[in-house]
């Protein structure tokens, strides 16, 4: 996985992706984490923090 120019690891739905290719209409939630526990999971890639982005999911017809 790569980091962006600022050194922050960006994960979209669990996969590394470029932040700039997302439309604001796709985003459901954003979580920013910068703590030592992330280093345990992602190693040095998380040294400058991680941005988790969850995108909106489609729903079957009839679901609320």
Backbone atoms as SQL, in Angstrom:
CREATE TABLE atoms (id INTEGER PRIMARY KEY, chain TEXT, resi INTEGER, resn TEXT, atom TEXT, x REAL, y REAL, z REAL);
INSERT INTO atoms VALUES
  (1, 'A', 1, 'UNK', 'N', 0.841, -1.179, 0.000),
  (2, 'A', 1, 'UNK', 'CA', 0.000, 0.000, 0.000),
  (3, 'A', 1, 'UNK', 'C', 0.881, 1.236, 0.000),
  (4, 'A', 2, 'UNK', 'N', 0.409, 2.248, -0.633),
  (5, 'A', 2, 'UNK', 'CA', 1.141, 3.502, -0.684),
  (6, 'A', 2, 'UNK', 'C', 0.451, 4.527, 0.183),
  (7, 'A', 3, 'UNK', 'N', 1.160, 5.588, 0.449),
  (8, 'A', 3, 'UNK', 'CA', 0.560, 6.716, 1.153),
  (9, 'A', 3, 'UNK', 'C', 0.475, 7.872, 0.176),
  (10, 'A', 4, 'UNK', 'N', -0.389, 8.842, 0.496),
  (11, 'A', 4, 'UNK', 'CA', -0.477, 10.000, -0.391),
  (12, 'A', 4, 'UNK', 'C', 0.654, 10.973, -0.067),
  (13, 'A', 5, 'UNK', 'N', 0.679, 12.103, -0.711),
  (14, 'A', 5, 'UNK', 'CA', 1.785, 13.051, -0.587),
  (15, 'A', 5, 'UNK', 'C', 2.005, 13.530, 0.841),
  (16, 'A', 6, 'UNK', 'N', 0.965, 13.580, 1.642),
  (17, 'A', 6, 'UNK', 'CA', 1.096, 14.038, 3.018),
  (18, 'A', 6, 'UNK', 'C', 1.561, 12.923, 3.946),
  (19, 'A', 7, 'UNK', 'N', 1.674, 11.691, 3.438),
  (20, 'A', 7, 'UNK', 'CA', 2.119, 10.585, 4.247),
  (21, 'A', 7, 'UNK', 'C', 1.005, 9.878, 4.998),
  (22, 'A', 8, 'UNK', 'N', -0.231, 10.229, 4.738),
  (23, 'A', 8, 'UNK', 'CA', -1.374, 9.611, 5.413),
  (24, 'A', 8, 'UNK', 'C', -1.868, 8.455, 4.552),
  (25, 'A', 9, 'UNK', 'N', -2.081, 7.303, 5.189),
  (26, 'A', 9, 'UNK', 'CA', -2.606, 6.136, 4.498),
  (27, 'A', 9, 'UNK', 'C', -4.111, 6.314, 4.324),
  (28, 'A', 10, 'UNK', 'N', -4.607, 6.184, 3.091),
  (29, 'A', 10, 'UNK', 'CA', -6.033, 6.345, 2.808),
  (30, 'A', 10, 'UNK', 'C', -6.596, 4.991, 2.395),
  (31, 'A', 11, 'UNK', 'N', -7.586, 4.509, 3.161),
  (32, 'A', 11, 'UNK', 'CA', -8.250, 3.243, 2.864),
  (33, 'A', 11, 'UNK', 'C', -9.721, 3.506, 2.579),
  (34, 'A', 12, 'UNK', 'N', -10.169, 3.085, 1.408),
  (35, 'A', 12, 'UNK', 'CA', -11.566, 3.238, 1.013),
  (36, 'A', 12, 'UNK', 'C', -12.179, 1.845, 0.992),
  (37, 'A', 13, 'UNK', 'N', -13.158, 1.623, 1.852),
  (38, 'A', 13, 'UNK', 'CA', -13.785, 0.304, 1.995),
  (39, 'A', 13, 'UNK', 'C', -12.734, -0.784, 2.203),
  (40, 'A', 14, 'UNK', 'N', -11.694, -0.459, 2.966),
  (41, 'A', 14, 'UNK', 'CA', -10.655, -1.421, 3.295),
  (42, 'A', 14, 'UNK', 'C', -9.553, -1.574, 2.274),
  (43, 'A', 15, 'UNK', 'N', -9.649, -0.877, 1.150),
  (44, 'A', 15, 'UNK', 'CA', -8.656, -0.968, 0.095),
  (45, 'A', 15, 'UNK', 'C', -7.958, 0.373, -0.085),
  (46, 'A', 16, 'UNK', 'N', -6.653, 0.333, -0.334),
  (47, 'A', 16, 'UNK', 'CA', -5.915, 1.566, -0.577),
  (48, 'A', 16, 'UNK', 'C', -6.386, 2.164, -1.895),
  (49, 'A', 17, 'UNK', 'N', -6.738, 3.456, -1.850),
  (50, 'A', 17, 'UNK', 'CA', -7.221, 4.166, -3.038),
  (51, 'A', 17, 'UNK', 'C', -6.824, 5.614, -2.951),
  (52, 'A', 18, 'UNK', 'N', -6.826, 6.282, -4.060),
  (53, 'A', 18, 'UNK', 'CA', -6.553, 7.705, -4.100),
  (54, 'A', 18, 'UNK', 'C', -7.752, 8.456, -3.540),
  (55, 'A', 19, 'UNK', 'N', -7.492, 9.417, -2.685),
  (56, 'A', 19, 'UNK', 'CA', -8.559, 10.207, -2.073),
  (57, 'A', 19, 'UNK', 'C', -9.254, 11.090, -3.102),
  (58, 'A', 20, 'UNK', 'N', -8.511, 11.631, -4.041),
  (59, 'A', 20, 'UNK', 'CA', -9.037, 12.592, -5.000),
  (60, 'A', 20, 'UNK', 'C', -9.994, 12.036, -6.033),
  (61, 'A', 21, 'UNK', 'N', -10.076, 10.717, -6.175),
  (62, 'A', 21, 'UNK', 'CA', -10.963, 10.153, -7.193),
  (63, 'A', 21, 'UNK', 'C', -12.371, 9.903, -6.679),
  (64, 'A', 22, 'UNK', 'N', -12.609, 10.171, -5.402),
  (65, 'A', 22, 'UNK', 'CA', -13.927, 9.958, -4.814),
  (66, 'A', 22, 'UNK', 'C', -14.835, 11.161, -5.037),
  (67, 'A', 23, 'UNK', 'N', -16.079, 10.877, -5.300),
  (68, 'A', 23, 'UNK', 'CA', -17.093, 11.920, -5.350),
  (69, 'A', 23, 'UNK', 'C', -17.677, 12.073, -3.954),
  (70, 'A', 24, 'UNK', 'N', -18.019, 13.281, -3.571),
  (71, 'A', 24, 'UNK', 'CA', -18.630, 13.484, -2.250),
  (72, 'A', 24, 'UNK', 'C', -19.958, 12.747, -2.132),
  (73, 'A', 25, 'UNK', 'N', -20.596, 12.458, -3.255),
  (74, 'A', 25, 'UNK', 'CA', -21.855, 11.711, -3.234),
  (75, 'A', 25, 'UNK', 'C', -21.651, 10.242, -2.882),
  (76, 'A', 26, 'UNK', 'N', -20.427, 9.725, -3.034),
  (77, 'A', 26, 'UNK', 'CA', -20.126, 8.329, -2.731),
  (78, 'A', 26, 'UNK', 'C', -19.860, 8.094, -1.249),
  (79, 'A', 27, 'UNK', 'N', -19.433, 9.116, -0.527),
  (80, 'A', 27, 'UNK', 'CA', -18.934, 8.961, 0.832),
  (81, 'A', 27, 'UNK', 'C', -20.078, 8.854, 1.836),
  (82, 'A', 28, 'UNK', 'N', -20.018, 7.796, 2.659),
  (83, 'A', 28, 'UNK', 'CA', -20.979, 7.638, 3.749),
  (84, 'A', 28, 'UNK', 'C', -20.377, 8.123, 5.061),
  (85, 'A', 29, 'UNK', 'N', -19.108, 7.758, 5.319),
  (86, 'A', 29, 'UNK', 'CA', -18.458, 8.199, 6.550),
  (87, 'A', 29, 'UNK', 'C', -16.946, 8.273, 6.365),
  (88, 'A', 30, 'UNK', 'N', -16.321, 9.117, 7.184),
  (89, 'A', 30, 'UNK', 'CA', -14.865, 9.279, 7.191),
  (90, 'A', 30, 'UNK', 'C', -14.410, 9.204, 8.644),
  (91, 'A', 31, 'UNK', 'N', -13.368, 8.403, 8.881),
  (92, 'A', 31, 'UNK', 'CA', -12.780, 8.284, 10.206),
  (93, 'A', 31, 'UNK', 'C', -11.289, 8.554, 10.088),
  (94, 'A', 32, 'UNK', 'N', -10.784, 9.441, 10.923),
  (95, 'A', 32, 'UNK', 'CA', -9.362, 9.762, 10.932),
  (96, 'A', 32, 'UNK', 'C', -8.765, 9.205, 12.213),
  (97, 'A', 33, 'UNK', 'N', -7.727, 8.377, 12.072),
  (98, 'A', 33, 'UNK', 'CA', -7.077, 7.770, 13.228),
  (99, 'A', 33, 'UNK', 'C', -5.586, 8.090, 13.216),
  (100, 'A', 34, 'UNK', 'N', -5.093, 8.498, 14.355),
  (101, 'A', 34, 'UNK', 'CA', -3.668, 8.743, 14.494),
  (102, 'A', 34, 'UNK', 'C', -3.273, 8.360, 15.914),
  (103, 'A', 35, 'UNK', 'N', -2.979, 7.083, 16.089),
  (104, 'A', 35, 'UNK', 'CA', -2.539, 6.619, 17.400),
  (105, 'A', 35, 'UNK', 'C', -1.623, 5.413, 17.232),
  (106, 'A', 36, 'UNK', 'N', -1.011, 5.001, 18.302),
  (107, 'A', 36, 'UNK', 'CA', -0.020, 3.930, 18.266),
  (108, 'A', 36, 'UNK', 'C', -0.626, 2.582, 17.886),
  (109, 'A', 37, 'UNK', 'N', -1.884, 2.360, 18.181),
  (110, 'A', 37, 'UNK', 'CA', -2.485, 1.063, 17.863),
  (111, 'A', 37, 'UNK', 'C', -2.540, 0.822, 16.354),
  (112, 'A', 38, 'UNK', 'N', -2.632, 1.871, 15.583),
  (113, 'A', 38, 'UNK', 'CA', -2.651, 1.716, 14.132),
  (114, 'A', 38, 'UNK', 'C', -1.300, 1.232, 13.614),
  (115, 'A', 39, 'UNK', 'N', -0.232, 1.630, 14.277),
  (116, 'A', 39, 'UNK', 'CA', 1.091, 1.166, 13.872),
  (117, 'A', 39, 'UNK', 'C', 1.217, -0.337, 14.055),
  (118, 'A', 40, 'UNK', 'N', 0.541, -0.870, 15.062),
  (119, 'A', 40, 'UNK', 'CA', 0.571, -2.313, 15.292),
  (120, 'A', 40, 'UNK', 'C', -0.111, -3.057, 14.141),
  (121, 'A', 41, 'UNK', 'N', -1.159, -2.490, 13.579),
  (122, 'A', 41, 'UNK', 'CA', -1.897, -3.142, 12.498),
  (123, 'A', 41, 'UNK', 'C', -1.286, -2.902, 11.121),
  (124, 'A', 42, 'UNK', 'N', -0.850, -1.662, 10.860),
  (125, 'A', 42, 'UNK', 'CA', -0.417, -1.281, 9.523),
  (126, 'A', 42, 'UNK', 'C', 1.065, -0.956, 9.428),
  (127, 'A', 43, 'UNK', 'N', 1.791, -1.061, 10.520),
  (128, 'A', 43, 'UNK', 'CA', 3.226, -0.817, 10.504),
  (129, 'A', 43, 'UNK', 'C', 3.564, 0.635, 10.207),
  (130, 'A', 44, 'UNK', 'N', 4.690, 0.846, 9.560),
  (131, 'A', 44, 'UNK', 'CA', 5.163, 2.209, 9.296),
  (132, 'A', 44, 'UNK', 'C', 4.276, 2.956, 8.314),
  (133, 'A', 45, 'UNK', 'N', 3.441, 2.233, 7.551),
  (134, 'A', 45, 'UNK', 'CA', 2.529, 2.919, 6.617),
  (135, 'A', 45, 'UNK', 'C', 1.567, 3.826, 7.360),
  (136, 'A', 46, 'UNK', 'N', 1.305, 3.524, 8.641),
  (137, 'A', 46, 'UNK', 'CA', 0.365, 4.314, 9.433),
  (138, 'A', 46, 'UNK', 'C', 1.064, 5.334, 10.319),
  (139, 'A', 47, 'UNK', 'N', 2.340, 5.566, 10.078),
  (140, 'A', 47, 'UNK', 'CA', 3.109, 6.471, 10.933),
  (141, 'A', 47, 'UNK', 'C', 2.509, 7.872, 10.990),
  (142, 'A', 48, 'UNK', 'N', 1.900, 8.329, 9.903),
  (143, 'A', 48, 'UNK', 'CA', 1.316, 9.665, 9.860),
  (144, 'A', 48, 'UNK', 'C', -0.202, 9.637, 9.953),
  (145, 'A', 49, 'UNK', 'N', -0.766, 8.491, 10.319),
  (146, 'A', 49, 'UNK', 'CA', -2.205, 8.376, 10.491),
  (147, 'A', 49, 'UNK', 'C', -2.870, 7.648, 9.333),
  (148, 'A', 50, 'UNK', 'N', -4.146, 7.352, 9.534),
  (149, 'A', 50, 'UNK', 'CA', -4.943, 6.652, 8.531),
  (150, 'A', 50, 'UNK', 'C', -6.283, 7.363, 8.391),
  (151, 'A', 51, 'UNK', 'N', -6.737, 7.475, 7.165),
  (152, 'A', 51, 'UNK', 'CA', -8.081, 7.966, 6.892),
  (153, 'A', 51, 'UNK', 'C', -8.877, 6.787, 6.341),
  (154, 'A', 52, 'UNK', 'N', -9.899, 6.356, 7.097),
  (155, 'A', 52, 'UNK', 'CA', -10.808, 5.305, 6.652),
  (156, 'A', 52, 'UNK', 'C', -12.029, 5.971, 6.040),
  (157, 'A', 53, 'UNK', 'N', -12.369, 5.578, 4.826),
  (158, 'A', 53, 'UNK', 'CA', -13.546, 6.116, 4.154),
  (159, 'A', 53, 'UNK', 'C', -14.463, 4.949, 3.813),
  (160, 'A', 54, 'UNK', 'N', -15.703, 5.043, 4.238),
  (161, 'A', 54, 'UNK', 'CA', -16.721, 4.061, 3.869),
  (162, 'A', 54, 'UNK', 'C', -17.638, 4.700, 2.846),
  (163, 'A', 55, 'UNK', 'N', -17.891, 3.974, 1.763),
  (164, 'A', 55, 'UNK', 'CA', -18.764, 4.491, 0.727),
  (165, 'A', 55, 'UNK', 'C', -20.177, 3.964, 0.927),
  (166, 'A', 56, 'UNK', 'N', -21.117, 4.641, 0.303),
  (167, 'A', 56, 'UNK', 'CA', -22.518, 4.236, 0.379),
  (168, 'A', 56, 'UNK', 'C', -22.686, 2.923, -0.365),
  (169, 'A', 57, 'UNK', 'N', -23.544, 2.072, 0.169),
  (170, 'A', 57, 'UNK', 'CA', -23.834, 0.778, -0.444),
  (171, 'A', 57, 'UNK', 'C', -25.229, 0.797, -1.031),
  (172, 'A', 58, 'UNK', 'N', -25.408, 0.075, -2.111),
  (173, 'A', 58, 'UNK', 'CA', -26.735, -0.053, -2.703),
  (174, 'A', 58, 'UNK', 'C', -27.630, -0.907, -1.823),
  (175, 'A', 59, 'UNK', 'N', -28.923, -0.735, -1.931),
  (176, 'A', 59, 'UNK', 'CA', -29.890, -1.514, -1.155),
  (177, 'A', 59, 'UNK', 'C', -30.820, -2.234, -2.106),
  (178, 'A', 60, 'UNK', 'N', -31.253, -3.420, -1.691),
  (179, 'A', 60, 'UNK', 'CA', -32.215, -4.163, -2.483),
  (180, 'A', 60, 'UNK', 'C', -33.551, -3.441, -2.459),
  (181, 'A', 61, 'UNK', 'N', -34.302, -3.618, -3.516),
  (182, 'A', 61, 'UNK', 'CA', -35.613, -2.980, -3.596),
  (183, 'A', 61, 'UNK', 'C', -36.477, -3.421, -2.436),
  (184, 'A', 62, 'UNK', 'N', -37.122, -2.486, -1.773),
  (185, 'A', 62, 'UNK', 'CA', -37.983, -2.774, -0.654),
  (186, 'A', 62, 'UNK', 'C', -37.315, -2.626, 0.699),
  (187, 'A', 63, 'UNK', 'N', -35.984, -2.465, 0.729),
  (188, 'A', 63, 'UNK', 'CA', -35.291, -2.258, 1.994),
  (189, 'A', 63, 'UNK', 'C', -35.309, -0.781, 2.361),
  (190, 'A', 64, 'UNK', 'N', -35.327, -0.513, 3.654),
  (191, 'A', 64, 'UNK', 'CA', -35.327, 0.875, 4.125),
  (192, 'A', 64, 'UNK', 'C', -33.939, 1.409, 4.227);
